[in-house]
CHARMM-style PDB file with segment names, atoms N, HN, CA, C and O in Angstrom:
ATOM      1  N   UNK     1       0.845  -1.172   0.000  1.00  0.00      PROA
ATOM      2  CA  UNK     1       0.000   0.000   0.000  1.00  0.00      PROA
ATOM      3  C   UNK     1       0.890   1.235   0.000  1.00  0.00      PROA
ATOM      4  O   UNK     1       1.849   1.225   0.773  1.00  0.00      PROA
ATOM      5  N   UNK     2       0.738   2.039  -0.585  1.00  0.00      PROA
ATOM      6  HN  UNK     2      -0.040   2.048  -1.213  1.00  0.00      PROA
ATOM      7  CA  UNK     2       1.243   3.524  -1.053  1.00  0.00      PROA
ATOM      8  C   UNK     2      -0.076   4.681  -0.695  1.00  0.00      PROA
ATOM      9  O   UNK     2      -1.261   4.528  -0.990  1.00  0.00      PROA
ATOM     10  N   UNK     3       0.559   5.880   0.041  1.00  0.00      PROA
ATOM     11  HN  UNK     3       1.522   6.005   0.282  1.00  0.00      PROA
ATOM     12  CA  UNK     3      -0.149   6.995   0.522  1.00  0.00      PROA
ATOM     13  C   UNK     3       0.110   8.047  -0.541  1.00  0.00      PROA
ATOM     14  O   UNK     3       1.199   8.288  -1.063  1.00  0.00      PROA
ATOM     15  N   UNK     4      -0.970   8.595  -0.766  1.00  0.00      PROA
ATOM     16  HN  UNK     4      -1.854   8.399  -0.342  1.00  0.00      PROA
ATOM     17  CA  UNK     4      -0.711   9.731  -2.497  1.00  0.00      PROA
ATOM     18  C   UNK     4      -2.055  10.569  -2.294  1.00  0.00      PROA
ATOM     19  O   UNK     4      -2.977  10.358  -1.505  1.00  0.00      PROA
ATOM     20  N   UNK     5      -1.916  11.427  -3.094  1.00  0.00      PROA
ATOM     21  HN  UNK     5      -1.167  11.598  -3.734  1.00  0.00      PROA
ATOM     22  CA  UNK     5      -2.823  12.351  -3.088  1.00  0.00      PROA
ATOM     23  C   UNK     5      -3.209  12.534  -5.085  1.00  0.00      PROA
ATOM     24  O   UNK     5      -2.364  12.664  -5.971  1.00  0.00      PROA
ATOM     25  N   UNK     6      -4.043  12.503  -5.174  1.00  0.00      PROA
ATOM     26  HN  UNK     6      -4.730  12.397  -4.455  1.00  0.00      PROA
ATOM     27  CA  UNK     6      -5.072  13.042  -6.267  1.00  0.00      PROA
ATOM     28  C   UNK     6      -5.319  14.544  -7.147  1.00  0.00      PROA
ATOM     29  O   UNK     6      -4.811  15.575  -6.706  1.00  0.00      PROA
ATOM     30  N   UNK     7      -6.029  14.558  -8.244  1.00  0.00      PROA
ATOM     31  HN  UNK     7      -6.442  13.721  -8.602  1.00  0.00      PROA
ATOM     32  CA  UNK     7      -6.427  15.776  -8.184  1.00  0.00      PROA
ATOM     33  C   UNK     7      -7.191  15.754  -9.883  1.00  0.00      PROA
ATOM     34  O   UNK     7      -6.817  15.071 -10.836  1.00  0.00      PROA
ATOM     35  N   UNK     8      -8.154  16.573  -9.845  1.00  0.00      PROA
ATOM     36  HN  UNK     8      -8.458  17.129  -9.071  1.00  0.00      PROA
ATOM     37  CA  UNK     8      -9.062  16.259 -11.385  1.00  0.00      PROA
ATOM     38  C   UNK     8      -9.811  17.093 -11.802  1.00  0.00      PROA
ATOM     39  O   UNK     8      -9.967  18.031 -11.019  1.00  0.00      PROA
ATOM     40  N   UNK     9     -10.573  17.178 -13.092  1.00  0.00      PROA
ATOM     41  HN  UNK     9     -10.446  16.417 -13.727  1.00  0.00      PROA
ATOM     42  CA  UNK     9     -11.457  18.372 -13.321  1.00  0.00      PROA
ATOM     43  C   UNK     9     -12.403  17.128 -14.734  1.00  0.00      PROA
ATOM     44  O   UNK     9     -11.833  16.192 -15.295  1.00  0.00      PROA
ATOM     45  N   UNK    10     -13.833  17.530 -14.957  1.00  0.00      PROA
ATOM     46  HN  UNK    10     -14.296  18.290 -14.502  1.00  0.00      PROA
ATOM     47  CA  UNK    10     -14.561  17.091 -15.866  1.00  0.00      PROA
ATOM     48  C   UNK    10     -15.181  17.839 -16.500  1.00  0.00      PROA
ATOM     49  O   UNK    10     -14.971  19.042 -16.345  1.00  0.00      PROA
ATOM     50  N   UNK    11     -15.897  17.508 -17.182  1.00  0.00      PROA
ATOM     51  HN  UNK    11     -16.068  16.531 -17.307  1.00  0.00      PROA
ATOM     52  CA  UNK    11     -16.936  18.456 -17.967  1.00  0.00      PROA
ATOM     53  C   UNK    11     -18.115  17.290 -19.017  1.00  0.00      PROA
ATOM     54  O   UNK    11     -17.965  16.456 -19.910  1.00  0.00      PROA
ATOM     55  N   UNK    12     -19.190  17.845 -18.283  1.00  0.00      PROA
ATOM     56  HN  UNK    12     -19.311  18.523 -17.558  1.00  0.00      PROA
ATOM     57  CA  UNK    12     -20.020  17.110 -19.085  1.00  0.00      PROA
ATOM     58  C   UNK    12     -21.227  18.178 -19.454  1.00  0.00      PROA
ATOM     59  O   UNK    12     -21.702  19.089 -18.775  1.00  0.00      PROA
ATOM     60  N   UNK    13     -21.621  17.605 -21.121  1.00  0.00      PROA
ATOM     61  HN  UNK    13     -21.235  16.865 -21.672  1.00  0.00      PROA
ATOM     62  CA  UNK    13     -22.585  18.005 -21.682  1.00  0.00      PROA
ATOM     63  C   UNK    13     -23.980  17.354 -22.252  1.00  0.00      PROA
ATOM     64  O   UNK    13     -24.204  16.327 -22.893  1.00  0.00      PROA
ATOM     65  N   UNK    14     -24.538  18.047 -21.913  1.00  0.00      PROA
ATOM     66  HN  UNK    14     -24.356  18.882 -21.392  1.00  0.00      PROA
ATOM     67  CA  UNK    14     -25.956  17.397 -22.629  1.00  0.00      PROA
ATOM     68  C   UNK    14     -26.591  17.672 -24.147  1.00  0.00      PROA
ATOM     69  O   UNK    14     -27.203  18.653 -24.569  1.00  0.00      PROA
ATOM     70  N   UNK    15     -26.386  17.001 -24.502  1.00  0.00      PROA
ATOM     71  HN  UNK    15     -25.889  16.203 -24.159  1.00  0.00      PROA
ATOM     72  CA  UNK    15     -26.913  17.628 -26.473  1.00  0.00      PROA
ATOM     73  C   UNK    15     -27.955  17.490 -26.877  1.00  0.00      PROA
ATOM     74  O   UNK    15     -28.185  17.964 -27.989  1.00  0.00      PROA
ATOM     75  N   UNK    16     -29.192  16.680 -26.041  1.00  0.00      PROA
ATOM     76  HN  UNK    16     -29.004  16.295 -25.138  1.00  0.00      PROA
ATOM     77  CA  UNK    16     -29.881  16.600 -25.475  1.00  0.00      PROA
ATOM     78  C   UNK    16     -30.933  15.861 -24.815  1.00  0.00      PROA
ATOM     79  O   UNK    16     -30.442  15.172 -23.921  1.00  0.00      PROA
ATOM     80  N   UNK    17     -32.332  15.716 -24.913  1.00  0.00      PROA
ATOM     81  HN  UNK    17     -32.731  16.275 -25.639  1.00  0.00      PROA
ATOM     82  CA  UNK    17     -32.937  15.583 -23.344  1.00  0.00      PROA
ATOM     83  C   UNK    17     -32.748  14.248 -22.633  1.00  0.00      PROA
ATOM     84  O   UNK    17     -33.205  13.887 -21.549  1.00  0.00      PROA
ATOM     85  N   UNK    18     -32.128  13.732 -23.319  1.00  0.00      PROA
ATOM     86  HN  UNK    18     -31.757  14.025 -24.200  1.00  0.00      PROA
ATOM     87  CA  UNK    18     -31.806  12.073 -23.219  1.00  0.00      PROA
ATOM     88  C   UNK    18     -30.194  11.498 -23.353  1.00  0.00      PROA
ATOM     89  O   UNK    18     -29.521  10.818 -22.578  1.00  0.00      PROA
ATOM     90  N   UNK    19     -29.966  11.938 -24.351  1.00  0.00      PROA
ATOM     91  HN  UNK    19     -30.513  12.490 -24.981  1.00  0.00      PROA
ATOM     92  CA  UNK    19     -28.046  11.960 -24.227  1.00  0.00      PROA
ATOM     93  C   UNK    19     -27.185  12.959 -24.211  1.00  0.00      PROA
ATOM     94  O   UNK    19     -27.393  14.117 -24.573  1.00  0.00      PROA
ATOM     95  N   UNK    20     -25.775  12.292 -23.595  1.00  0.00      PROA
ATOM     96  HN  UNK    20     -25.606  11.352 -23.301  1.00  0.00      PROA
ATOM     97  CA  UNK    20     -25.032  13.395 -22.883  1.00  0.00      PROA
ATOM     98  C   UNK    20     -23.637  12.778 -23.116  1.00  0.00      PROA
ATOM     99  O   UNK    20     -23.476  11.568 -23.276  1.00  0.00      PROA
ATOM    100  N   UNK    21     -22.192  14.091 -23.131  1.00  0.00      PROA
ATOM    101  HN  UNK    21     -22.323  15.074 -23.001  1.00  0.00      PROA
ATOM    102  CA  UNK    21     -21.392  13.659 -23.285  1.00  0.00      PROA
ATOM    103  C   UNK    21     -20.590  13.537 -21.710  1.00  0.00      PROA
ATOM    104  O   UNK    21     -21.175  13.674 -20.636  1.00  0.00      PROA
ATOM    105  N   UNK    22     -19.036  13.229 -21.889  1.00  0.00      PROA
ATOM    106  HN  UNK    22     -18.560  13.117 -22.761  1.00  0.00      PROA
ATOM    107  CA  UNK    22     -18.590  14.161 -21.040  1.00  0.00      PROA
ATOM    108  C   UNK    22     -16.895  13.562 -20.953  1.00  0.00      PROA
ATOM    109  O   UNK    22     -16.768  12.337 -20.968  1.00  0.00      PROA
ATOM    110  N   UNK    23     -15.483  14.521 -20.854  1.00  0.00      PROA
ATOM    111  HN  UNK    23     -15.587  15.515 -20.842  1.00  0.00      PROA
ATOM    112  CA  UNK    23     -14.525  14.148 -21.186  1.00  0.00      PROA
ATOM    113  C   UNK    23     -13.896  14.108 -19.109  1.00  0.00      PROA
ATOM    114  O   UNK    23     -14.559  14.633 -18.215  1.00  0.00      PROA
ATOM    115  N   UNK    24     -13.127  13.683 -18.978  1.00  0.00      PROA
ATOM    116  HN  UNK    24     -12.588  13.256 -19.704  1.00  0.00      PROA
ATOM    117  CA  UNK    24     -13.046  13.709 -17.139  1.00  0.00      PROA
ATOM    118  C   UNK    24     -10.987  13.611 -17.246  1.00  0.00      PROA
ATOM    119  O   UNK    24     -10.348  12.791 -17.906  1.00  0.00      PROA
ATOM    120  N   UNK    25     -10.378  14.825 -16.289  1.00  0.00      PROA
ATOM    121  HN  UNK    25     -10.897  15.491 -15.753  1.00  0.00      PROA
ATOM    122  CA  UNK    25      -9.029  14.290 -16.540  1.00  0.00      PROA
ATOM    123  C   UNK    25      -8.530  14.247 -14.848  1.00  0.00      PROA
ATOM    124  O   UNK    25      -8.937  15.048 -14.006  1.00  0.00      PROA
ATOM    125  N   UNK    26      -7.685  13.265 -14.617  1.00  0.00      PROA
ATOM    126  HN  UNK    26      -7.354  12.614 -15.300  1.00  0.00      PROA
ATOM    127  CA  UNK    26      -7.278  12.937 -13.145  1.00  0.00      PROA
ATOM    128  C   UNK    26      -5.687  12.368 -13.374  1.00  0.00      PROA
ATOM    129  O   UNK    26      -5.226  11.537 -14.157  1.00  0.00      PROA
ATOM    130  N   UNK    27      -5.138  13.120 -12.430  1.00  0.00      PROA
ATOM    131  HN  UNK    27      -5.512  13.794 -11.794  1.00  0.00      PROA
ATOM    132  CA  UNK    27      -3.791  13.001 -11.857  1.00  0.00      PROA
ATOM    133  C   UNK    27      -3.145  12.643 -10.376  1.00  0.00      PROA
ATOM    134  O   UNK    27      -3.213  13.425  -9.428  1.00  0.00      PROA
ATOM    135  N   UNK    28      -2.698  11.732 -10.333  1.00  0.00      PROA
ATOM    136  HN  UNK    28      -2.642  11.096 -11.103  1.00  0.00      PROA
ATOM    137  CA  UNK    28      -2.368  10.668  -8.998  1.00  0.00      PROA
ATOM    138  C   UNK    28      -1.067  10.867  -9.096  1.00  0.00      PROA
ATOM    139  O   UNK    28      -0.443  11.076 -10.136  1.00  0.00      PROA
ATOM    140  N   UNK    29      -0.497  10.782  -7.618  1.00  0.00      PROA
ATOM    141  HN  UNK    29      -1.004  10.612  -6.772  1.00  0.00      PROA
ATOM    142  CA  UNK    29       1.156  10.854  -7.394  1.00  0.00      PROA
ATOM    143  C   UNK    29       1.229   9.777  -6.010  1.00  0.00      PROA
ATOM    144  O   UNK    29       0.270   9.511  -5.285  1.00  0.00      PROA
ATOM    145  N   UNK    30       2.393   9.337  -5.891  1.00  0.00      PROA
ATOM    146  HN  UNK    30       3.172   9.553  -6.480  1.00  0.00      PROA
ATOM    147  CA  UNK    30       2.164   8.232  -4.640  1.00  0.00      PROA
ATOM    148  C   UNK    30       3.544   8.415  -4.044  1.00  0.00      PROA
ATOM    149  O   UNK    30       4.491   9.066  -4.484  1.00  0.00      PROA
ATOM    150  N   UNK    31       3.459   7.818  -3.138  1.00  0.00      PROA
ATOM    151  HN  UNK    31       2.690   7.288  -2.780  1.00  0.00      PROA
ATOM    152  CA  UNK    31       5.074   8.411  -2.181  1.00  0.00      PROA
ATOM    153  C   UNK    31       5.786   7.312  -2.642  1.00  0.00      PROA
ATOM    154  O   UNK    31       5.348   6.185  -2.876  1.00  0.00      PROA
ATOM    155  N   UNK    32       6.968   7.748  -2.758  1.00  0.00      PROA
ATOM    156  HN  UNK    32       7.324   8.663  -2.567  1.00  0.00      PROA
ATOM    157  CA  UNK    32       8.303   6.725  -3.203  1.00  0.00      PROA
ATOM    158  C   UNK    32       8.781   6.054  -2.178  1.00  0.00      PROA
ATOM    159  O   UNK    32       8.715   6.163  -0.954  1.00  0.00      PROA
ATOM    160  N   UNK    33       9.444   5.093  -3.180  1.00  0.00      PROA
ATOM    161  HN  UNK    33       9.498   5.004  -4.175  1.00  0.00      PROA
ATOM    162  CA  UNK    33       9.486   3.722  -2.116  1.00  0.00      PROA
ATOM    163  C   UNK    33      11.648   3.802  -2.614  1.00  0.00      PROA
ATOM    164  O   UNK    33      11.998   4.069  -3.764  1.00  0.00      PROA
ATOM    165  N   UNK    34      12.533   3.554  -1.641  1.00  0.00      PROA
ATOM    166  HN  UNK    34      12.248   3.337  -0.707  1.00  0.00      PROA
ATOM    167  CA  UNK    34      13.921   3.105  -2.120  1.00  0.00      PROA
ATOM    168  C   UNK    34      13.914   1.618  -1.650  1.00  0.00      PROA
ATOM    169  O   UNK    34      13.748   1.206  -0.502  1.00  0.00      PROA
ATOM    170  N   UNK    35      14.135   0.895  -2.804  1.00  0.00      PROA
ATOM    171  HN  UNK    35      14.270   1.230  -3.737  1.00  0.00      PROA
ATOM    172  CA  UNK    35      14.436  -0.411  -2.451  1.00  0.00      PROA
ATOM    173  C   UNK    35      16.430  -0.908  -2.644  1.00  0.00      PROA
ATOM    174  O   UNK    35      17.265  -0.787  -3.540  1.00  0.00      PROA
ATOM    175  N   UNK    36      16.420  -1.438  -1.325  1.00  0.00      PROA
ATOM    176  HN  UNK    36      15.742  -1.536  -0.597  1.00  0.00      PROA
ATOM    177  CA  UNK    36      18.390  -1.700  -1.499  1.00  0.00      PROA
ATOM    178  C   UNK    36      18.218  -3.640  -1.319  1.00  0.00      PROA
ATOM    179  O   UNK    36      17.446  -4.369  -0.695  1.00  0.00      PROA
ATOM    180  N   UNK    37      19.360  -3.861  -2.212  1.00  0.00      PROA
ATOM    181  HN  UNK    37      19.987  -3.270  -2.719  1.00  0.00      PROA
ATOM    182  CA  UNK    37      19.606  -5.405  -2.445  1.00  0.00      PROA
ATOM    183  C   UNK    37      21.057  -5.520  -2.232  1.00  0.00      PROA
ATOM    184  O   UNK    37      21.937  -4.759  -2.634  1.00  0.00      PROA
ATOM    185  N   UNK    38      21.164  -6.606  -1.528  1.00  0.00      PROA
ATOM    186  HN  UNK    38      20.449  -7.225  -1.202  1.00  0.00      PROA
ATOM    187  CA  UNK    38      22.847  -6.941  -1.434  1.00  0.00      PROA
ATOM    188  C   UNK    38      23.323  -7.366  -2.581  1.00  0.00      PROA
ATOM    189  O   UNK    38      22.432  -7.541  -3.413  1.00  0.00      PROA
ATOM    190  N   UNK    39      24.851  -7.702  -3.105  1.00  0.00      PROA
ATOM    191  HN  UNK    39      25.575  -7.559  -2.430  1.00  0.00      PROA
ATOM    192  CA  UNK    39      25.243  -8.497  -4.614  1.00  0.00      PROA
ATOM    193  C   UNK    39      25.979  -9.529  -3.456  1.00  0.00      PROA
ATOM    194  O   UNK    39      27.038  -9.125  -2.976  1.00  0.00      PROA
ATOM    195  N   UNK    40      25.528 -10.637  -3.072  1.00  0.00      PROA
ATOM    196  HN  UNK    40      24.668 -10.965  -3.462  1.00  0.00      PROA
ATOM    197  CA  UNK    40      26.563 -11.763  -2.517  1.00  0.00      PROA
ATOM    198  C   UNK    40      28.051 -12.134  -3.474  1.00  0.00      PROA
ATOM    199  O   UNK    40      29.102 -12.661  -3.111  1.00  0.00      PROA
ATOM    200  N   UNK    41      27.730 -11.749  -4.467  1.00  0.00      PROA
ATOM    201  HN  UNK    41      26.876 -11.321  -4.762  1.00  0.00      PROA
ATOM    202  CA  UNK    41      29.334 -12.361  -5.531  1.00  0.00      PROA
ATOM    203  C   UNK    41      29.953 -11.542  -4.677  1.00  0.00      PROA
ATOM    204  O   UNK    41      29.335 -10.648  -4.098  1.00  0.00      PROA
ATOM    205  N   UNK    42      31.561 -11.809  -4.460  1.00  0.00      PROA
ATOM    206  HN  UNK    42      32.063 -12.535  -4.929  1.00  0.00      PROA
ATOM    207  CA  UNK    42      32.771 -11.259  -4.391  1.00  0.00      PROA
ATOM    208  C   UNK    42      32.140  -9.611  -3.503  1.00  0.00      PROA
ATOM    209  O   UNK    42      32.679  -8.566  -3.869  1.00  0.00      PROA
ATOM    210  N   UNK    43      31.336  -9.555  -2.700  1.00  0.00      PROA
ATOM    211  HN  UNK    43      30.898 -10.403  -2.403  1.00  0.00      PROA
ATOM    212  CA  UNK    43      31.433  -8.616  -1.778  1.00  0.00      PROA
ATOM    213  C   UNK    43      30.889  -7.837  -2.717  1.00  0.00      PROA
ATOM    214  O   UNK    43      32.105  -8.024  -2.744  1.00  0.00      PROA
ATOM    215  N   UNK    44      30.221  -6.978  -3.737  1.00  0.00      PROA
ATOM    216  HN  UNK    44      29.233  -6.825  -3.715  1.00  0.00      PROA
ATOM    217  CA  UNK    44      30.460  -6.053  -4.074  1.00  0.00      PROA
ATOM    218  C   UNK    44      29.648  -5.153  -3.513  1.00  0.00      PROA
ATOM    219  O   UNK    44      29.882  -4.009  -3.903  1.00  0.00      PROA
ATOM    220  N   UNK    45      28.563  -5.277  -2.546  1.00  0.00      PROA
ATOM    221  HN  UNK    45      28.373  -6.207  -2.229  1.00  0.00      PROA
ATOM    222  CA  UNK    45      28.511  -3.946  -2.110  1.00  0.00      PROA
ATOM    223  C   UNK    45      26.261  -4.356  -1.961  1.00  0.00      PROA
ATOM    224  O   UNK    45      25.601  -5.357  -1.681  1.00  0.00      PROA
ATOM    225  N   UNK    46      25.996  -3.221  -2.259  1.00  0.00      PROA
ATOM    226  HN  UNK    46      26.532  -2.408  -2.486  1.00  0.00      PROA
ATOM    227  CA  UNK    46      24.619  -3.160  -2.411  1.00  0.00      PROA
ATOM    228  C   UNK    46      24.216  -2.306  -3.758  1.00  0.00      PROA
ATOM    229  O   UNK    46      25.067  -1.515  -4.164  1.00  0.00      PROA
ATOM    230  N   UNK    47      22.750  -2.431  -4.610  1.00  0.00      PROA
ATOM    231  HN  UNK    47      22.058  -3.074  -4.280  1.00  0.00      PROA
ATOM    232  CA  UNK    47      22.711  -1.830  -5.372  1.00  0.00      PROA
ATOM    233  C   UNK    47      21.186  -1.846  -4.919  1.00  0.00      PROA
ATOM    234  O   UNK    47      20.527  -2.794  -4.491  1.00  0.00      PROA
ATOM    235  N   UNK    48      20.697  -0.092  -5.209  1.00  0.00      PROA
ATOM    236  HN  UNK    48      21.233   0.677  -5.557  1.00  0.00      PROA
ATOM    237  CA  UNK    48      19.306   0.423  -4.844  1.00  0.00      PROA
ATOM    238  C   UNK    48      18.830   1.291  -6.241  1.00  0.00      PROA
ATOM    239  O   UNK    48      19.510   1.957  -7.022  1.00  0.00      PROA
ATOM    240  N   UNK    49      17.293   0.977  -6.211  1.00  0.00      PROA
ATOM    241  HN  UNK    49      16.741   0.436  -5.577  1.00  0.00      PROA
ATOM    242  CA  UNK    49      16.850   2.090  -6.510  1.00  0.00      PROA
ATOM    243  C   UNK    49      15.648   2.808  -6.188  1.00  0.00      PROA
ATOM    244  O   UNK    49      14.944   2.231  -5.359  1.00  0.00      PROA
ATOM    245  N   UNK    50      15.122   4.163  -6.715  1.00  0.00      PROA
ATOM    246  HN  UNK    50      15.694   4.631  -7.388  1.00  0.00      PROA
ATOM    247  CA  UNK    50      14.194   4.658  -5.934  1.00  0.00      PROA
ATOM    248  C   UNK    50      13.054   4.644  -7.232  1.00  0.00      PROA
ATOM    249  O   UNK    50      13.183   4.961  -8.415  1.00  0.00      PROA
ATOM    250  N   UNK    51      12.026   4.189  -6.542  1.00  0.00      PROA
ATOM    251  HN  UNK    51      11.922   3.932  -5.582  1.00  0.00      PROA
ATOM    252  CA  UNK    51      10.527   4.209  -7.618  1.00  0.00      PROA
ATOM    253  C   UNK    51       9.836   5.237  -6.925  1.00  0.00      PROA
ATOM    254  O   UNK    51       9.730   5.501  -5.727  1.00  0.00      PROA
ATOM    255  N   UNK    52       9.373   5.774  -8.004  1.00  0.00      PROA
ATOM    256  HN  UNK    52       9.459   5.559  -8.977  1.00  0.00      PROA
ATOM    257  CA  UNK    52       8.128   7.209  -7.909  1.00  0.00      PROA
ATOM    258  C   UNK    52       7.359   6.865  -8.805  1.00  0.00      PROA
ATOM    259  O   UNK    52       7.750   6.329  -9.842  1.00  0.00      PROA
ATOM    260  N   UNK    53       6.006   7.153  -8.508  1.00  0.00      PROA
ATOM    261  HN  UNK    53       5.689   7.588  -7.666  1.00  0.00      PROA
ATOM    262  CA  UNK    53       5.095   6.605  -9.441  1.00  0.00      PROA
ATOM    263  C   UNK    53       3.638   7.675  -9.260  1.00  0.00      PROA
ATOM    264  O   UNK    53       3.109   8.015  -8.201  1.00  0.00      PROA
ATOM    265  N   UNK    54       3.344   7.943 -10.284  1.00  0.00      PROA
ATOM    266  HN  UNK    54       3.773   7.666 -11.144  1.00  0.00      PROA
ATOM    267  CA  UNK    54       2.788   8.658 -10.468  1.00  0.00      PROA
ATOM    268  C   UNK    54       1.583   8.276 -11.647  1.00  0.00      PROA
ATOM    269  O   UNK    54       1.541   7.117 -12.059  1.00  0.00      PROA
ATOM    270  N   UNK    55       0.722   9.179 -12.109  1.00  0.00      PROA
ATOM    271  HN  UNK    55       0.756  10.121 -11.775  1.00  0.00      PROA
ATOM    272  CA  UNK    55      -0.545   8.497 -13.401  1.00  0.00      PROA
ATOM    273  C   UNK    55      -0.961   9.726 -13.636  1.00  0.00      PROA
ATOM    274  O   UNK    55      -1.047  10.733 -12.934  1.00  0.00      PROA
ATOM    275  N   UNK    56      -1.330   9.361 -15.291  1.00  0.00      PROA
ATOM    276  HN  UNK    56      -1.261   8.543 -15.862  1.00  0.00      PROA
ATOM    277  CA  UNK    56      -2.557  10.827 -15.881  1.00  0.00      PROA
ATOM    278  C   UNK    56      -3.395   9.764 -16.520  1.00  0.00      PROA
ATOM    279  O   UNK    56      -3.081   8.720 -17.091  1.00  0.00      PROA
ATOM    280  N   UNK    57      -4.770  10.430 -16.214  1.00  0.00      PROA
ATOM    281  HN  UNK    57      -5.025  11.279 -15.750  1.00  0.00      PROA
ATOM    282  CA  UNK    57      -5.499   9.210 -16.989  1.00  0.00      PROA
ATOM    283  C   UNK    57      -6.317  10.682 -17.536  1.00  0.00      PROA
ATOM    284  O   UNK    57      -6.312  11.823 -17.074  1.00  0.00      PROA
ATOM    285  N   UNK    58      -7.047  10.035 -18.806  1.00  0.00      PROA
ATOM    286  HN  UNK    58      -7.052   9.108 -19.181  1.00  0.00      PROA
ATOM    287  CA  UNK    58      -8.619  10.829 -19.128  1.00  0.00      PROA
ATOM    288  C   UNK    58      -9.381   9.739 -19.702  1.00  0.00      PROA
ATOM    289  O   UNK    58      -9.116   8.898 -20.561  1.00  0.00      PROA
ATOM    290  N   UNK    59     -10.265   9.951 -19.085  1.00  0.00      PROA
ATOM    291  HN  UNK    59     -10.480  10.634 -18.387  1.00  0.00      PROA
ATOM    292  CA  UNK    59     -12.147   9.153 -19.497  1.00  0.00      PROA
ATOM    293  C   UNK    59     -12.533  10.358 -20.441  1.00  0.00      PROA
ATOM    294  O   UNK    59     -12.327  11.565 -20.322  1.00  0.00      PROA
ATOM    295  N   UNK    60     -13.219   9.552 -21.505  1.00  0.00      PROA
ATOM    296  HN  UNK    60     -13.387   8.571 -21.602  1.00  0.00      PROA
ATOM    297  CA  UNK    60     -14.214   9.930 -22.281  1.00  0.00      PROA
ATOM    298  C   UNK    60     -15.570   9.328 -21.879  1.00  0.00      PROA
ATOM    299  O   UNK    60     -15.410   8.264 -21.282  1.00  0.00      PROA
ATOM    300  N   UNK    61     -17.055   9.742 -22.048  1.00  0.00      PROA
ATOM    301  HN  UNK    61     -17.185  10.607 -22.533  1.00  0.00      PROA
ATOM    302  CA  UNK    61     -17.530   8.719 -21.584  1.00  0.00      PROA
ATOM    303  C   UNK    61     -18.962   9.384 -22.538  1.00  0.00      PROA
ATOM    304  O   UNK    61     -19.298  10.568 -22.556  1.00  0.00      PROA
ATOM    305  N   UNK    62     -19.505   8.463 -23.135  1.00  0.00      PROA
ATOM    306  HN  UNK    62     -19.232   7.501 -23.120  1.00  0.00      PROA
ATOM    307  CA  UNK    62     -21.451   8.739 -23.507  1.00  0.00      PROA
ATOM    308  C   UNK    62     -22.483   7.672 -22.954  1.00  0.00      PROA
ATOM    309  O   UNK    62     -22.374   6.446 -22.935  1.00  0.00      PROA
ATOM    310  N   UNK    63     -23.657   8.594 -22.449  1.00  0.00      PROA
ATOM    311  HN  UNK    63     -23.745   9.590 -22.464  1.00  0.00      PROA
ATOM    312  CA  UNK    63     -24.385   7.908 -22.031  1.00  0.00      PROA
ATOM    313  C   UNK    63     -26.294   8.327 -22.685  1.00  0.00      PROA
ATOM    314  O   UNK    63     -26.706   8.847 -23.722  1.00  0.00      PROA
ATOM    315  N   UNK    64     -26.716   7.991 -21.938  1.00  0.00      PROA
ATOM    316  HN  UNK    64     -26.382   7.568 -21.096  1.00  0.00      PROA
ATOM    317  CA  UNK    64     -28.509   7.883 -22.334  1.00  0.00      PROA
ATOM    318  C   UNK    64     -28.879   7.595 -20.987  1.00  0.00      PROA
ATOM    319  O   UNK    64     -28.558   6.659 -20.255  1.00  0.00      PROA
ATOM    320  N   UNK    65     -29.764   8.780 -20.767  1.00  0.00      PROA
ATOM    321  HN  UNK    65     -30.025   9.540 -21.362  1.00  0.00      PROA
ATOM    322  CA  UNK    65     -30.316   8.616 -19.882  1.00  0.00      PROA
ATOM    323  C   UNK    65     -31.924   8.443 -19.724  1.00  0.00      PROA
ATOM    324  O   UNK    65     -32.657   9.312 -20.197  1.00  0.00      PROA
ATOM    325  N   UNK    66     -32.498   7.251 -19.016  1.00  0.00      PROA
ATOM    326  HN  UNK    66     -31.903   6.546 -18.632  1.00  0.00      PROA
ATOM    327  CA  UNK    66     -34.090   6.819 -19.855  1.00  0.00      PROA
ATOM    328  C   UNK    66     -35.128   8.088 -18.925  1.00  0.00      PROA
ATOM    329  OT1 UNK    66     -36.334   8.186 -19.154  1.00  0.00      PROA
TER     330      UNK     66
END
């Protein structure tokens, strides 16, 4: 599990009295994680790295409404 924060905006339209559009955009960020591994060969040491992870998504979406 990863702690992150969000953030988004949409817009939807009606064209009309029954169907509707609407485009939606959202952006996610999550806290980074450093992961370290030993190399057992010949001592050499440890090798790490750091993941950040982040997302952009957009929905399109049509519907009908009865």
């Amino acid at each position: 599990m990863r702690w992150g924060w969000t953030v988004g905006a949409g817009l939807d339209y009606a064209f009309t009295n029954n169907w509707f559009t609407g485009i939606e955009y959202r952006y996610s960020q999550y806290d980074a994680k450093t992961f370290v591994y030993p190399i057992p060969i010949l001592n050499l040491g440890f090798v790490g790295f750091k993941q950040e992870l982040s997302t952009n998504q957009v929905t399109a979406r049509i519907g009908y409404k009865f």
